[in-house]
Coordinates of C-alpha atoms in Angstrom, one line a residue:
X273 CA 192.0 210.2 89.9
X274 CA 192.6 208.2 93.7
X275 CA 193.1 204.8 92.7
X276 CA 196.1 203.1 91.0
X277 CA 193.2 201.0 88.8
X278 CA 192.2 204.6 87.3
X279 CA 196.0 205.3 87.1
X280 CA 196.6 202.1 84.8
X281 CA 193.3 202.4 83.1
X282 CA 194.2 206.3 82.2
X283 CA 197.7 204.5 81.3
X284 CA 196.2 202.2 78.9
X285 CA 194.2 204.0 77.3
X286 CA 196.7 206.9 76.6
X287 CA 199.8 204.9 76.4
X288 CA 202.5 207.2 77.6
X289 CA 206.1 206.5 77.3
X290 CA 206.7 208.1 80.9
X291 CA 204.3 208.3 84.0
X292 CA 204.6 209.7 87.1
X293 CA 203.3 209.3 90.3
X294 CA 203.1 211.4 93.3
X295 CA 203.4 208.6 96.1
X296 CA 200.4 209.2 98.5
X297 CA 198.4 211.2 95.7
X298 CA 196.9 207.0 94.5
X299 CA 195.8 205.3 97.3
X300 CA 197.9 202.5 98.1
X301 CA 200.8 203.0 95.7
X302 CA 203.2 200.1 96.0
X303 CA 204.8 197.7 94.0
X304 CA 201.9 195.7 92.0
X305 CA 200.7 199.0 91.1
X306 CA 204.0 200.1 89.7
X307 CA 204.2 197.0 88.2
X308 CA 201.4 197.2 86.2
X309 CA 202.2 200.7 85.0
X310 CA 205.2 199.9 84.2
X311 CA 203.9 197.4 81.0
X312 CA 204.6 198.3 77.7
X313 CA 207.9 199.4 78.2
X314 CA 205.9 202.4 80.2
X315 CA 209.4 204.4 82.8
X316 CA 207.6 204.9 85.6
X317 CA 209.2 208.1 87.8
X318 CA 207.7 208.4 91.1
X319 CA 207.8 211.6 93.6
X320 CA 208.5 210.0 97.1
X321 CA 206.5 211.4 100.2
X322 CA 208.9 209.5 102.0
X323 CA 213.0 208.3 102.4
X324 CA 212.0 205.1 102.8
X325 CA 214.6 203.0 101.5
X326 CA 212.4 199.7 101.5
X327 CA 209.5 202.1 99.4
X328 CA 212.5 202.6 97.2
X329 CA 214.1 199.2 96.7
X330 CA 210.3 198.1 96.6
X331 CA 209.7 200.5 93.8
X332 CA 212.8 199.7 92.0
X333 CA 212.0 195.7 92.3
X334 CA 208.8 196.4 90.2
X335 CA 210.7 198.4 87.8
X336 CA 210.5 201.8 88.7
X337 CA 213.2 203.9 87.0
X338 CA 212.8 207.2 88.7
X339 CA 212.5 207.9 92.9
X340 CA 212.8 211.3 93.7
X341 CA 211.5 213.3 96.5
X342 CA 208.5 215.5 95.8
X343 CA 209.8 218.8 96.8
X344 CA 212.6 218.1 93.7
X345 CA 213.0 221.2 91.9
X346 CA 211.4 221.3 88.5
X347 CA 214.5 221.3 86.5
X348 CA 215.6 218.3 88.3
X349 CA 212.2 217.0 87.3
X350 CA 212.6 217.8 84.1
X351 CA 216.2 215.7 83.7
X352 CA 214.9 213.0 85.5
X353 CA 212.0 212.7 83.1
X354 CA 214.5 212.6 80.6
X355 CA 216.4 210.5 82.1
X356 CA 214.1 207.2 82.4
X357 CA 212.4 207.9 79.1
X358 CA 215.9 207.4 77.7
X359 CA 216.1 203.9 80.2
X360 CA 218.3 205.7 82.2
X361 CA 217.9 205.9 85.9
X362 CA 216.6 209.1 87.9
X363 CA 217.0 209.0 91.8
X364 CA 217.2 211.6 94.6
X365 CA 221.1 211.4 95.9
X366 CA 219.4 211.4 99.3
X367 CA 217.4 208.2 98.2
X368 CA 220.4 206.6 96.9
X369 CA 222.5 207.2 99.9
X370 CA 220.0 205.1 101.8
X371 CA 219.3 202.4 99.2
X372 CA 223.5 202.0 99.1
X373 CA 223.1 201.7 103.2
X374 CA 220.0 199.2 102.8
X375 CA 221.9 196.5 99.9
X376 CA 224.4 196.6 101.7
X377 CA 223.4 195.6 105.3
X378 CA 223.3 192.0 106.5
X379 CA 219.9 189.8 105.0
X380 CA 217.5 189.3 107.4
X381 CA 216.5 186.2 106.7
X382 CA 217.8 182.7 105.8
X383 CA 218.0 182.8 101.9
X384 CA 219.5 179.0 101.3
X385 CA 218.9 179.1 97.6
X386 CA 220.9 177.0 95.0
X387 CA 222.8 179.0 92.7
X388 CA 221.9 177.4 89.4
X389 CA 218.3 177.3 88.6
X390 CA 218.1 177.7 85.2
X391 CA 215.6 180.4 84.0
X392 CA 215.5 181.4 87.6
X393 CA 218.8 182.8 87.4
X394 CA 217.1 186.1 86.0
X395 CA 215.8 186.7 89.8
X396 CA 217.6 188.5 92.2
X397 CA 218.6 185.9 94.9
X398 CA 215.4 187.2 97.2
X399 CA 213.2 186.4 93.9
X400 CA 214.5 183.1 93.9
X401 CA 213.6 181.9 97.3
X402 CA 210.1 183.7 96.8
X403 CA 209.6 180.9 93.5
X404 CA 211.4 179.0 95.6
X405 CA 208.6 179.1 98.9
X406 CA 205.8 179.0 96.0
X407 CA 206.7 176.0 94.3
X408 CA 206.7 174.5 98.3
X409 CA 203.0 175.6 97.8
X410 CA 203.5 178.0 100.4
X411 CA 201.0 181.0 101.2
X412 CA 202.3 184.7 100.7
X413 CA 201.4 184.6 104.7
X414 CA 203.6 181.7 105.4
X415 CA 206.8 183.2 103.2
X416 CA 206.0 186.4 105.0
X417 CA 207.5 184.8 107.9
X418 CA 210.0 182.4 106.2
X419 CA 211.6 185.3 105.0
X420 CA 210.5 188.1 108.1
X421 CA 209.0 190.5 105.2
X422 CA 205.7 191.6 105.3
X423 CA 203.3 190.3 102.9
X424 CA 202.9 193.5 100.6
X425 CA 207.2 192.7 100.1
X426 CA 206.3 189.1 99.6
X427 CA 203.4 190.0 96.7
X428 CA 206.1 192.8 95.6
X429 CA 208.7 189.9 94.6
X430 CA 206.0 187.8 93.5
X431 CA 204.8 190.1 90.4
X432 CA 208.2 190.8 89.7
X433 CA 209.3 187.5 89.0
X434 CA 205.6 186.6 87.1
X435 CA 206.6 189.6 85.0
X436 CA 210.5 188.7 84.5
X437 CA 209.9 185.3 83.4
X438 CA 206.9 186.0 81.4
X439 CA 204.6 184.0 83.6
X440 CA 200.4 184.5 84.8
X441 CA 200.1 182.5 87.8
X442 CA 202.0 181.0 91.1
X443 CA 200.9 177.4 89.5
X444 CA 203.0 178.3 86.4
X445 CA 205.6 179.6 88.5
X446 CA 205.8 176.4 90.7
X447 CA 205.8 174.0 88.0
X448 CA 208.6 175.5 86.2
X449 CA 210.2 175.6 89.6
X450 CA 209.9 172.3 89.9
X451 CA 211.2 171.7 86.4
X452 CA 213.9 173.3 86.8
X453 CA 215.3 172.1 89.7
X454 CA 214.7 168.3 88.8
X455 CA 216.9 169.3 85.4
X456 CA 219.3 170.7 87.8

């Protein structure tokens, strides 16, 4: 299997409670793809190529539970399978150590956001200004830039909050953006 629409066909079709993927063994692993996988309540574990802390926080964002590297031992393996089919959280203390660095430096972008927006509140605060940009009927292009993030980050949020607030398109999403702030 090379693509991630094999992957979540092979998903579907079998339904597992825990998949994992070997990041570079799909083509074009990211966030959608995780995403999708990650339906049905599916933990999604995946073995990093990479320490890439925005890969990671990417990964997590889509709801990834698991990010460990691929040269983890098998018993490691093992408990971190264990670990995210029990909704627990699996990652590589290296990963972590540079996901703690990454939260924690400064934003690097404006993120003037109100702090009550009703359903919105779900959304972490980068989320928000994403449904935010939409509702301005902003391209993912032109948020890109808003927010200096590329447009794969931009498409990243974008899924994410579509998934969390049980949504199918941006027009959805900017009308109950739009609701929701003229209630606020």
């Amino acid at each position: 299997m090379g693509d991630v629409a094999s992957a979540c066909s092979l998903a579907d079709r079998v339904d597992p409670h825990v998949v994992v993927i070997r990041q570079g063994l799909l083509q074009h692993v990211q966030a959608e793809s995780v995403g999708a996988l990650c339906l049905r309540d599916r933990a999604v574990l995946i073995l990093a190529e990479t320490e890439s802390e925005h890969d990671l926080a990417e990964a997590l964002r889509a709801g990834a539970r698991g990010y460990l590297s691929r040269r983890v031992a098998a018993s490691q393996l093992v408990d971190g399978i264990r670990a995210v089919s029990k909704d627990g959280l699996a990652l590589d203390p290296t990963f972590a150590r540079h996901l703690v660095q990454f939260l924690t430096s400064e934003p690097t972008g404006p993120a003037e956001i109100p702090a009550q927006l009703g359903a919105l509140t779900r959304l972490t605060e980068r989320q928000r200004a994403v449904a935010l940009l939409v509702a301005e009927g902003m391209t993912n292009g032109e948020i890109a830039a808003r927010l200096f993030v590329s447009d794969a980050t931009v498409k990243s949020h974008l899924t994410t909050v579509l998934r969390r607030l049980g949504l199918r398109s941006r027009t959805q999403l900017a009308i109950l953006v739009n609701n929701t702030a003229g209630q606020s």
